[in-house]
Amino acid sequence: MSENSDEISRMFEIQRSNREQRHLYLEEWRLNVLTLSDEFKLQLELSAQYAQIALRATFFLNGGALVALPPLMQWLDAAQRQGIGFGALFFVAGLIAAALSAVCAYANFMFLAQQSLTRIASRAISVSNNYAIEWKDLAQDTEYQTHLKSEIWWNTPINISMYLALLLGLSSYGLFVFGVWEFRNLVAQ
């Protein structure tokens, strides 16, 4: 029975020249490894651009509000001027939150890049294994498994830094609104 099944499997094996084998390997590499890398680069560039726009806006809003406070003080009486520091505190806290959000966003992009490197490495091992002279079971390959575990491990710092950056960025906008509200209440007195 074993000889018969070996003979049948040999009948259906496609015999390729080394040149054809190499061409197929390079084509699979291009489709599975390089395409993944290009997609990641595009996603990373787009998300970085949107993050920069949002962070710049928070810096401009809170920083602009702080710059606008001194000229506005000339229209306030002495009692109102005493309370302006509390309103300015919201704008300063908004600037700090925006700066921390930028640091978290930077860390997030670095974590994404590291995860991408491990993903590309595991795909490269997989593609190379498909065309190796001696095929091996990737479930038993320690290098491949290490890359897969590393790829999964990076999800935690990616998620933490992403949500922290979002929370700090949104809180920066919220602090701006509170600062404006406080200033409005101060002027309305």
JSON list of C-alpha atoms in Angstrom, two decimals:
[
{"chain": "A", "resi": 1, "resn": "MET", "atom": "CA", "xyz": [0.00, 0.00, 0.00]},
{"chain": "A", "resi": 2, "resn": "SER", "atom": "CA", "xyz": [2.83, 2.39, 0.88]},
{"chain": "A", "resi": 3, "resn": "GLU", "atom": "CA", "xyz": [4.61, 1.75, -2.43]},
{"chain": "A", "resi": 4, "resn": "ASN", "atom": "CA", "xyz": [1.39, 2.33, -4.31]},
{"chain": "A", "resi": 5, "resn": "SER", "atom": "CA", "xyz": [0.69, 5.67, -2.59]},
{"chain": "A", "resi": 6, "resn": "ASP", "atom": "CA", "xyz": [4.30, 6.80, -3.18]},
{"chain": "A", "resi": 7, "resn": "GLU", "atom": "CA", "xyz": [3.96, 5.93, -6.84]},
{"chain": "A", "resi": 8, "resn": "ILE", "atom": "CA", "xyz": [0.68, 7.85, -7.12]},
{"chain": "A", "resi": 9, "resn": "SER", "atom": "CA", "xyz": [2.10, 10.93, -5.39]},
{"chain": "A", "resi": 10, "resn": "ARG", "atom": "CA", "xyz": [5.13, 10.84, -7.72]},
{"chain": "A", "resi": 11, "resn": "MET", "atom": "CA", "xyz": [2.78, 10.73, -10.71]},
{"chain": "A", "resi": 12, "resn": "PHE", "atom": "CA", "xyz": [1.14, 13.97, -9.64]},
{"chain": "A", "resi": 13, "resn": "GLU", "atom": "CA", "xyz": [4.31, 15.81, -8.70]},
{"chain": "A", "resi": 14, "resn": "ILE", "atom": "CA", "xyz": [5.12, 18.60, -11.05]},
{"chain": "A", "resi": 15, "resn": "GLN", "atom": "CA", "xyz": [8.68, 18.44, -12.21]},
{"chain": "A", "resi": 16, "resn": "ARG", "atom": "CA", "xyz": [10.19, 21.90, -12.59]},
{"chain": "A", "resi": 17, "resn": "SER", "atom": "CA", "xyz": [13.60, 23.05, -13.58]},
{"chain": "A", "resi": 18, "resn": "ASN", "atom": "CA", "xyz": [15.71, 25.00, -11.09]},
{"chain": "A", "resi": 19, "resn": "ARG", "atom": "CA", "xyz": [15.07, 28.14, -13.10]},
{"chain": "A", "resi": 20, "resn": "GLU", "atom": "CA", "xyz": [11.28, 27.66, -12.93]},
{"chain": "A", "resi": 21, "resn": "GLN", "atom": "CA", "xyz": [11.55, 26.84, -9.24]},
{"chain": "A", "resi": 22, "resn": "ARG", "atom": "CA", "xyz": [13.53, 30.03, -8.61]},
{"chain": "A", "resi": 23, "resn": "HIS", "atom": "CA", "xyz": [11.07, 32.10, -10.63]},
{"chain": "A", "resi": 24, "resn": "LEU", "atom": "CA", "xyz": [8.12, 30.70, -8.63]},
{"chain": "A", "resi": 25, "resn": "TYR", "atom": "CA", "xyz": [9.97, 31.37, -5.37]},
{"chain": "A", "resi": 26, "resn": "LEU", "atom": "CA", "xyz": [10.67, 34.99, -6.30]},
{"chain": "A", "resi": 27, "resn": "GLU", "atom": "CA", "xyz": [7.08, 35.51, -7.46]},
{"chain": "A", "resi": 28, "resn": "GLU", "atom": "CA", "xyz": [5.67, 34.09, -4.22]},
{"chain": "A", "resi": 29, "resn": "TRP", "atom": "CA", "xyz": [8.14, 36.23, -2.26]},
{"chain": "A", "resi": 30, "resn": "ARG", "atom": "CA", "xyz": [7.01, 39.33, -4.13]},
{"chain": "A", "resi": 31, "resn": "LEU", "atom": "CA", "xyz": [3.33, 38.56, -3.56]},
{"chain": "A", "resi": 32, "resn": "ASN", "atom": "CA", "xyz": [3.49, 37.44, 0.07]},
{"chain": "A", "resi": 33, "resn": "VAL", "atom": "CA", "xyz": [6.36, 39.31, 1.66]},
{"chain": "A", "resi": 34, "resn": "LEU", "atom": "CA", "xyz": [6.90, 42.52, -0.30]},
{"chain": "A", "resi": 35, "resn": "THR", "atom": "CA", "xyz": [3.19, 43.26, -0.77]},
{"chain": "A", "resi": 36, "resn": "LEU", "atom": "CA", "xyz": [2.65, 42.98, 2.98]},
{"chain": "A", "resi": 37, "resn": "SER", "atom": "CA", "xyz": [5.54, 45.35, 3.55]},
{"chain": "A", "resi": 38, "resn": "ASP", "atom": "CA", "xyz": [4.20, 47.90, 1.04]},
{"chain": "A", "resi": 39, "resn": "GLU", "atom": "CA", "xyz": [0.70, 47.79, 2.57]},
{"chain": "A", "resi": 40, "resn": "PHE", "atom": "CA", "xyz": [2.13, 48.36, 6.02]},
{"chain": "A", "resi": 41, "resn": "LYS", "atom": "CA", "xyz": [4.22, 51.32, 4.86]},
{"chain": "A", "resi": 42, "resn": "LEU", "atom": "CA", "xyz": [1.19, 52.96, 3.25]},
{"chain": "A", "resi": 43, "resn": "GLN", "atom": "CA", "xyz": [-1.00, 52.44, 6.33]},
{"chain": "A", "resi": 44, "resn": "LEU", "atom": "CA", "xyz": [1.72, 53.71, 8.61]},
{"chain": "A", "resi": 45, "resn": "GLU", "atom": "CA", "xyz": [2.31, 56.84, 6.51]},
{"chain": "A", "resi": 46, "resn": "LEU", "atom": "CA", "xyz": [-1.40, 57.68, 6.35]},
{"chain": "A", "resi": 47, "resn": "SER", "atom": "CA", "xyz": [-2.03, 57.17, 10.04]},
{"chain": "A", "resi": 48, "resn": "ALA", "atom": "CA", "xyz": [1.09, 59.16, 10.92]},
{"chain": "A", "resi": 49, "resn": "GLN", "atom": "CA", "xyz": [-0.11, 62.06, 8.76]},
{"chain": "A", "resi": 50, "resn": "TYR", "atom": "CA", "xyz": [-3.55, 62.09, 10.40]},
{"chain": "A", "resi": 51, "resn": "ALA", "atom": "CA", "xyz": [-2.00, 61.87, 13.88]},
{"chain": "A", "resi": 52, "resn": "GLN", "atom": "CA", "xyz": [0.28, 64.81, 13.08]},
{"chain": "A", "resi": 53, "resn": "ILE", "atom": "CA", "xyz": [-2.65, 66.91, 11.89]},
{"chain": "A", "resi": 54, "resn": "ALA", "atom": "CA", "xyz": [-4.67, 66.17, 15.03]},
{"chain": "A", "resi": 55, "resn": "LEU", "atom": "CA", "xyz": [-1.73, 66.81, 17.36]},
{"chain": "A", "resi": 56, "resn": "ARG", "atom": "CA", "xyz": [-0.83, 70.06, 15.62]},
{"chain": "A", "resi": 57, "resn": "ALA", "atom": "CA", "xyz": [-4.40, 71.22, 16.05]},
{"chain": "A", "resi": 58, "resn": "THR", "atom": "CA", "xyz": [-4.30, 70.56, 19.80]},
{"chain": "A", "resi": 59, "resn": "PHE", "atom": "CA", "xyz": [-1.01, 72.42, 20.13]},
{"chain": "A", "resi": 60, "resn": "PHE", "atom": "CA", "xyz": [-2.36, 75.37, 18.15]},
{"chain": "A", "resi": 61, "resn": "LEU", "atom": "CA", "xyz": [-5.63, 75.49, 20.07]},
{"chain": "A", "resi": 62, "resn": "ASN", "atom": "CA", "xyz": [-4.13, 75.31, 23.56]},
{"chain": "A", "resi": 63, "resn": "GLY", "atom": "CA", "xyz": [-1.00, 77.32, 22.73]},
{"chain": "A", "resi": 64, "resn": "GLY", "atom": "CA", "xyz": [-3.01, 79.95, 20.87]},
{"chain": "A", "resi": 65, "resn": "ALA", "atom": "CA", "xyz": [-5.36, 80.28, 23.81]},
{"chain": "A", "resi": 66, "resn": "LEU", "atom": "CA", "xyz": [-2.42, 80.83, 26.15]},
{"chain": "A", "resi": 67, "resn": "VAL", "atom": "CA", "xyz": [-0.93, 83.46, 23.83]},
{"chain": "A", "resi": 68, "resn": "ALA", "atom": "CA", "xyz": [-4.32, 85.20, 23.55]},
{"chain": "A", "resi": 69, "resn": "LEU", "atom": "CA", "xyz": [-4.82, 85.51, 27.33]},
{"chain": "A", "resi": 70, "resn": "PRO", "atom": "CA", "xyz": [-2.37, 88.37, 28.11]},
{"chain": "A", "resi": 71, "resn": "PRO", "atom": "CA", "xyz": [-3.85, 90.83, 25.58]},
{"chain": "A", "resi": 72, "resn": "LEU", "atom": "CA", "xyz": [-7.35, 89.98, 26.83]},
{"chain": "A", "resi": 73, "resn": "MET", "atom": "CA", "xyz": [-6.36, 90.77, 30.40]},
{"chain": "A", "resi": 74, "resn": "GLN", "atom": "CA", "xyz": [-6.46, 94.52, 29.67]},
{"chain": "A", "resi": 75, "resn": "TRP", "atom": "CA", "xyz": [-10.26, 94.36, 29.43]},
{"chain": "A", "resi": 76, "resn": "LEU", "atom": "CA", "xyz": [-10.63, 92.51, 32.74]},
{"chain": "A", "resi": 77, "resn": "ASP", "atom": "CA", "xyz": [-10.88, 94.18, 36.12]},
{"chain": "A", "resi": 78, "resn": "ALA", "atom": "CA", "xyz": [-8.53, 93.25, 38.98]},
{"chain": "A", "resi": 79, "resn": "ALA", "atom": "CA", "xyz": [-10.85, 90.60, 40.47]},
{"chain": "A", "resi": 80, "resn": "GLN", "atom": "CA", "xyz": [-11.23, 88.87, 37.13]},
{"chain": "A", "resi": 81, "resn": "ARG", "atom": "CA", "xyz": [-7.47, 88.93, 36.51]},
{"chain": "A", "resi": 82, "resn": "GLN", "atom": "CA", "xyz": [-6.94, 86.92, 39.69]},
{"chain": "A", "resi": 83, "resn": "GLY", "atom": "CA", "xyz": [-9.00, 84.05, 38.25]},
{"chain": "A", "resi": 84, "resn": "ILE", "atom": "CA", "xyz": [-7.37, 83.95, 34.84]},
{"chain": "A", "resi": 85, "resn": "GLY", "atom": "CA", "xyz": [-4.58, 81.68, 36.08]},
{"chain": "A", "resi": 86, "resn": "PHE", "atom": "CA", "xyz": [-7.04, 78.88, 36.73]},
{"chain": "A", "resi": 87, "resn": "GLY", "atom": "CA", "xyz": [-8.35, 79.10, 33.16]},
{"chain": "A", "resi": 88, "resn": "ALA", "atom": "CA", "xyz": [-4.80, 79.17, 31.81]},
{"chain": "A", "resi": 89, "resn": "LEU", "atom": "CA", "xyz": [-4.06, 76.01, 33.77]},
{"chain": "A", "resi": 90, "resn": "PHE", "atom": "CA", "xyz": [-6.46, 74.10, 31.51]},
{"chain": "A", "resi": 91, "resn": "PHE", "atom": "CA", "xyz": [-4.61, 75.31, 28.42]},
{"chain": "A", "resi": 92, "resn": "VAL", "atom": "CA", "xyz": [-1.22, 74.34, 29.89]},
{"chain": "A", "resi": 93, "resn": "ALA", "atom": "CA", "xyz": [-2.59, 70.91, 30.84]},
{"chain": "A", "resi": 94, "resn": "GLY", "atom": "CA", "xyz": [-3.92, 70.61, 27.27]},
{"chain": "A", "resi": 95, "resn": "LEU", "atom": "CA", "xyz": [-0.45, 71.32, 25.89]},
{"chain": "A", "resi": 96, "resn": "ILE", "atom": "CA", "xyz": [1.08, 68.72, 28.20]},
{"chain": "A", "resi": 97, "resn": "ALA", "atom": "CA", "xyz": [-1.57, 66.15, 27.22]},
{"chain": "A", "resi": 98, "resn": "ALA", "atom": "CA", "xyz": [-0.91, 66.87, 23.54]},
{"chain": "A", "resi": 99, "resn": "ALA", "atom": "CA", "xyz": [2.84, 66.42, 24.03]},
{"chain": "A", "resi": 100, "resn": "LEU", "atom": "CA", "xyz": [2.32, 63.12, 25.87]},
{"chain": "A", "resi": 101, "resn": "SER", "atom": "CA", "xyz": [-0.07, 62.03, 23.14]},
{"chain": "A", "resi": 102, "resn": "ALA", "atom": "CA", "xyz": [2.63, 62.72, 20.55]},
{"chain": "A", "resi": 103, "resn": "VAL", "atom": "CA", "xyz": [5.11, 60.60, 22.53]},
{"chain": "A", "resi": 104, "resn": "CYS", "atom": "CA", "xyz": [2.58, 57.74, 22.75]},
{"chain": "A", "resi": 105, "resn": "ALA", "atom": "CA", "xyz": [1.82, 58.02, 19.03]},
{"chain": "A", "resi": 106, "resn": "TYR", "atom": "CA", "xyz": [5.53, 57.85, 18.27]},
{"chain": "A", "resi": 107, "resn": "ALA", "atom": "CA", "xyz": [5.88, 54.76, 20.48]},
{"chain": "A", "resi": 108, "resn": "ASN", "atom": "CA", "xyz": [2.87, 53.22, 18.76]},
{"chain": "A", "resi": 109, "resn": "PHE", "atom": "CA", "xyz": [4.41, 53.65, 15.32]},
{"chain": "A", "resi": 110, "resn": "MET", "atom": "CA", "xyz": [7.69, 52.18, 16.55]},
{"chain": "A", "resi": 111, "resn": "PHE", "atom": "CA", "xyz": [5.83, 49.16, 17.98]},
{"chain": "A", "resi": 112, "resn": "LEU", "atom": "CA", "xyz": [3.94, 48.75, 14.70]},
{"chain": "A", "resi": 113, "resn": "ALA", "atom": "CA", "xyz": [7.20, 48.81, 12.77]},
{"chain": "A", "resi": 114, "resn": "GLN", "atom": "CA", "xyz": [8.69, 46.17, 15.06]},
{"chain": "A", "resi": 115, "resn": "GLN", "atom": "CA", "xyz": [5.63, 43.97, 14.66]},
{"chain": "A", "resi": 116, "resn": "SER", "atom": "CA", "xyz": [5.83, 44.41, 10.90]},
{"chain": "A", "resi": 117, "resn": "LEU", "atom": "CA", "xyz": [9.45, 43.29, 10.91]},
{"chain": "A", "resi": 118, "resn": "THR", "atom": "CA", "xyz": [8.55, 40.11, 12.78]},
{"chain": "A", "resi": 119, "resn": "ARG", "atom": "CA", "xyz": [5.59, 39.50, 10.44]},
{"chain": "A", "resi": 120, "resn": "ILE", "atom": "CA", "xyz": [7.81, 39.92, 7.40]},
{"chain": "A", "resi": 121, "resn": "ALA", "atom": "CA", "xyz": [10.41, 37.59, 8.92]},
{"chain": "A", "resi": 122, "resn": "SER", "atom": "CA", "xyz": [7.82, 34.88, 9.58]},
{"chain": "A", "resi": 123, "resn": "ARG", "atom": "CA", "xyz": [6.44, 35.20, 6.04]},
{"chain": "A", "resi": 124, "resn": "ALA", "atom": "CA", "xyz": [9.97, 35.04, 4.65]},
{"chain": "A", "resi": 125, "resn": "ILE", "atom": "CA", "xyz": [10.65, 31.83, 6.59]},
{"chain": "A", "resi": 126, "resn": "SER", "atom": "CA", "xyz": [7.35, 30.38, 5.35]},
{"chain": "A", "resi": 127, "resn": "VAL", "atom": "CA", "xyz": [8.02, 31.22, 1.70]},
{"chain": "A", "resi": 128, "resn": "SER", "atom": "CA", "xyz": [11.61, 29.99, 1.92]},
{"chain": "A", "resi": 129, "resn": "ASN", "atom": "CA", "xyz": [10.40, 26.77, 3.49]},
{"chain": "A", "resi": 130, "resn": "ASN", "atom": "CA", "xyz": [7.99, 26.17, 0.61]},
{"chain": "A", "resi": 131, "resn": "TYR", "atom": "CA", "xyz": [10.95, 26.06, -1.80]},
{"chain": "A", "resi": 132, "resn": "ALA", "atom": "CA", "xyz": [13.55, 24.46, 0.44]},
{"chain": "A", "resi": 133, "resn": "ILE", "atom": "CA", "xyz": [15.22, 21.23, -0.61]},
{"chain": "A", "resi": 134, "resn": "GLU", "atom": "CA", "xyz": [14.27, 19.72, 2.72]},
{"chain": "A", "resi": 135, "resn": "TRP", "atom": "CA", "xyz": [10.84, 20.92, 3.73]},
{"chain": "A", "resi": 136, "resn": "LYS", "atom": "CA", "xyz": [10.24, 21.16, 7.47]},
{"chain": "A", "resi": 137, "resn": "ASP", "atom": "CA", "xyz": [7.12, 21.42, 9.59]},
{"chain": "A", "resi": 138, "resn": "LEU", "atom": "CA", "xyz": [6.85, 25.07, 10.61]},
{"chain": "A", "resi": 139, "resn": "ALA", "atom": "CA", "xyz": [4.82, 24.13, 13.67]},
{"chain": "A", "resi": 140, "resn": "GLN", "atom": "CA", "xyz": [8.03, 22.51, 14.94]},
{"chain": "A", "resi": 141, "resn": "ASP", "atom": "CA", "xyz": [10.43, 25.20, 13.70]},
{"chain": "A", "resi": 142, "resn": "THR", "atom": "CA", "xyz": [11.56, 27.25, 16.71]},
{"chain": "A", "resi": 143, "resn": "GLU", "atom": "CA", "xyz": [12.67, 30.30, 14.68]},
{"chain": "A", "resi": 144, "resn": "TYR", "atom": "CA", "xyz": [9.31, 30.52, 12.90]},
{"chain": "A", "resi": 145, "resn": "GLN", "atom": "CA", "xyz": [7.37, 30.01, 16.12]},
{"chain": "A", "resi": 146, "resn": "THR", "atom": "CA", "xyz": [9.46, 32.68, 17.85]},
{"chain": "A", "resi": 147, "resn": "HIS", "atom": "CA", "xyz": [8.57, 35.18, 15.13]},
{"chain": "A", "resi": 148, "resn": "LEU", "atom": "CA", "xyz": [4.88, 34.27, 15.34]},
{"chain": "A", "resi": 149, "resn": "LYS", "atom": "CA", "xyz": [4.85, 34.65, 19.14]},
{"chain": "A", "resi": 150, "resn": "SER", "atom": "CA", "xyz": [6.72, 37.96, 18.84]},
{"chain": "A", "resi": 151, "resn": "GLU", "atom": "CA", "xyz": [4.21, 39.20, 16.28]},
{"chain": "A", "resi": 152, "resn": "ILE", "atom": "CA", "xyz": [1.36, 38.41, 18.67]},
{"chain": "A", "resi": 153, "resn": "TRP", "atom": "CA", "xyz": [3.25, 39.83, 21.67]},
{"chain": "A", "resi": 154, "resn": "TRP", "atom": "CA", "xyz": [3.54, 43.26, 20.02]},
{"chain": "A", "resi": 155, "resn": "ASN", "atom": "CA", "xyz": [-0.28, 43.58, 19.99]},
{"chain": "A", "resi": 156, "resn": "THR", "atom": "CA", "xyz": [-0.33, 44.54, 23.68]},
{"chain": "A", "resi": 157, "resn": "PRO", "atom": "CA", "xyz": [2.10, 47.50, 23.56]},
{"chain": "A", "resi": 158, "resn": "ILE", "atom": "CA", "xyz": [0.55, 48.58, 20.25]},
{"chain": "A", "resi": 159, "resn": "ASN", "atom": "CA", "xyz": [-2.93, 48.68, 21.74]},
{"chain": "A", "resi": 160, "resn": "ILE", "atom": "CA", "xyz": [-1.82, 50.34, 24.98]},
{"chain": "A", "resi": 161, "resn": "SER", "atom": "CA", "xyz": [0.13, 53.09, 23.21]},
{"chain": "A", "resi": 162, "resn": "MET", "atom": "CA", "xyz": [-2.63, 53.62, 20.65]},
{"chain": "A", "resi": 163, "resn": "TYR", "atom": "CA", "xyz": [-5.41, 54.00, 23.23]},
{"chain": "A", "resi": 164, "resn": "LEU", "atom": "CA", "xyz": [-3.21, 56.11, 25.49]},
{"chain": "A", "resi": 165, "resn": "ALA", "atom": "CA", "xyz": [-2.36, 58.44, 22.58]},
{"chain": "A", "resi": 166, "resn": "LEU", "atom": "CA", "xyz": [-6.06, 58.70, 21.68]},
{"chain": "A", "resi": 167, "resn": "LEU", "atom": "CA", "xyz": [-7.08, 59.34, 25.28]},
{"chain": "A", "resi": 168, "resn": "LEU", "atom": "CA", "xyz": [-4.43, 62.00, 25.78]},
{"chain": "A", "resi": 169, "resn": "GLY", "atom": "CA", "xyz": [-5.22, 63.63, 22.43]},
{"chain": "A", "resi": 170, "resn": "LEU", "atom": "CA", "xyz": [-8.93, 63.76, 23.15]},
{"chain": "A", "resi": 171, "resn": "SER", "atom": "CA", "xyz": [-8.30, 65.00, 26.68]},
{"chain": "A", "resi": 172, "resn": "SER", "atom": "CA", "xyz": [-6.21, 67.81, 25.20]},
{"chain": "A", "resi": 173, "resn": "TYR", "atom": "CA", "xyz": [-9.26, 68.92, 23.20]},
{"chain": "A", "resi": 174, "resn": "GLY", "atom": "CA", "xyz": [-11.40, 68.54, 26.32]},
{"chain": "A", "resi": 175, "resn": "LEU", "atom": "CA", "xyz": [-8.99, 70.63, 28.38]},
{"chain": "A", "resi": 176, "resn": "PHE", "atom": "CA", "xyz": [-9.17, 73.35, 25.72]},
{"chain": "A", "resi": 177, "resn": "VAL", "atom": "CA", "xyz": [-12.96, 73.36, 25.98]},
{"chain": "A", "resi": 178, "resn": "PHE", "atom": "CA", "xyz": [-12.77, 73.56, 29.80]},
{"chain": "A", "resi": 179, "resn": "GLY", "atom": "CA", "xyz": [-10.27, 76.42, 29.54]},
{"chain": "A", "resi": 180, "resn": "VAL", "atom": "CA", "xyz": [-12.54, 78.32, 27.17]},
{"chain": "A", "resi": 181, "resn": "TRP", "atom": "CA", "xyz": [-15.51, 77.61, 29.44]},
{"chain": "A", "resi": 182, "resn": "GLU", "atom": "CA", "xyz": [-13.59, 78.87, 32.48]},
{"chain": "A", "resi": 183, "resn": "PHE", "atom": "CA", "xyz": [-12.52, 82.02, 30.65]},
{"chain": "A", "resi": 184, "resn": "ARG", "atom": "CA", "xyz": [-16.10, 82.60, 29.49]},
{"chain": "A", "resi": 185, "resn": "ASN", "atom": "CA", "xyz": [-17.33, 82.28, 33.08]},
{"chain": "A", "resi": 186, "resn": "LEU", "atom": "CA", "xyz": [-14.62, 84.67, 34.21]},
{"chain": "A", "resi": 187, "resn": "VAL", "atom": "CA", "xyz": [-15.58, 87.31, 31.65]},
{"chain": "A", "resi": 188, "resn": "ALA", "atom": "CA", "xyz": [-19.30, 86.87, 32.36]},
{"chain": "A", "resi": 189, "resn": "GLN", "atom": "CA", "xyz": [-18.84, 87.85, 36.03]}
]
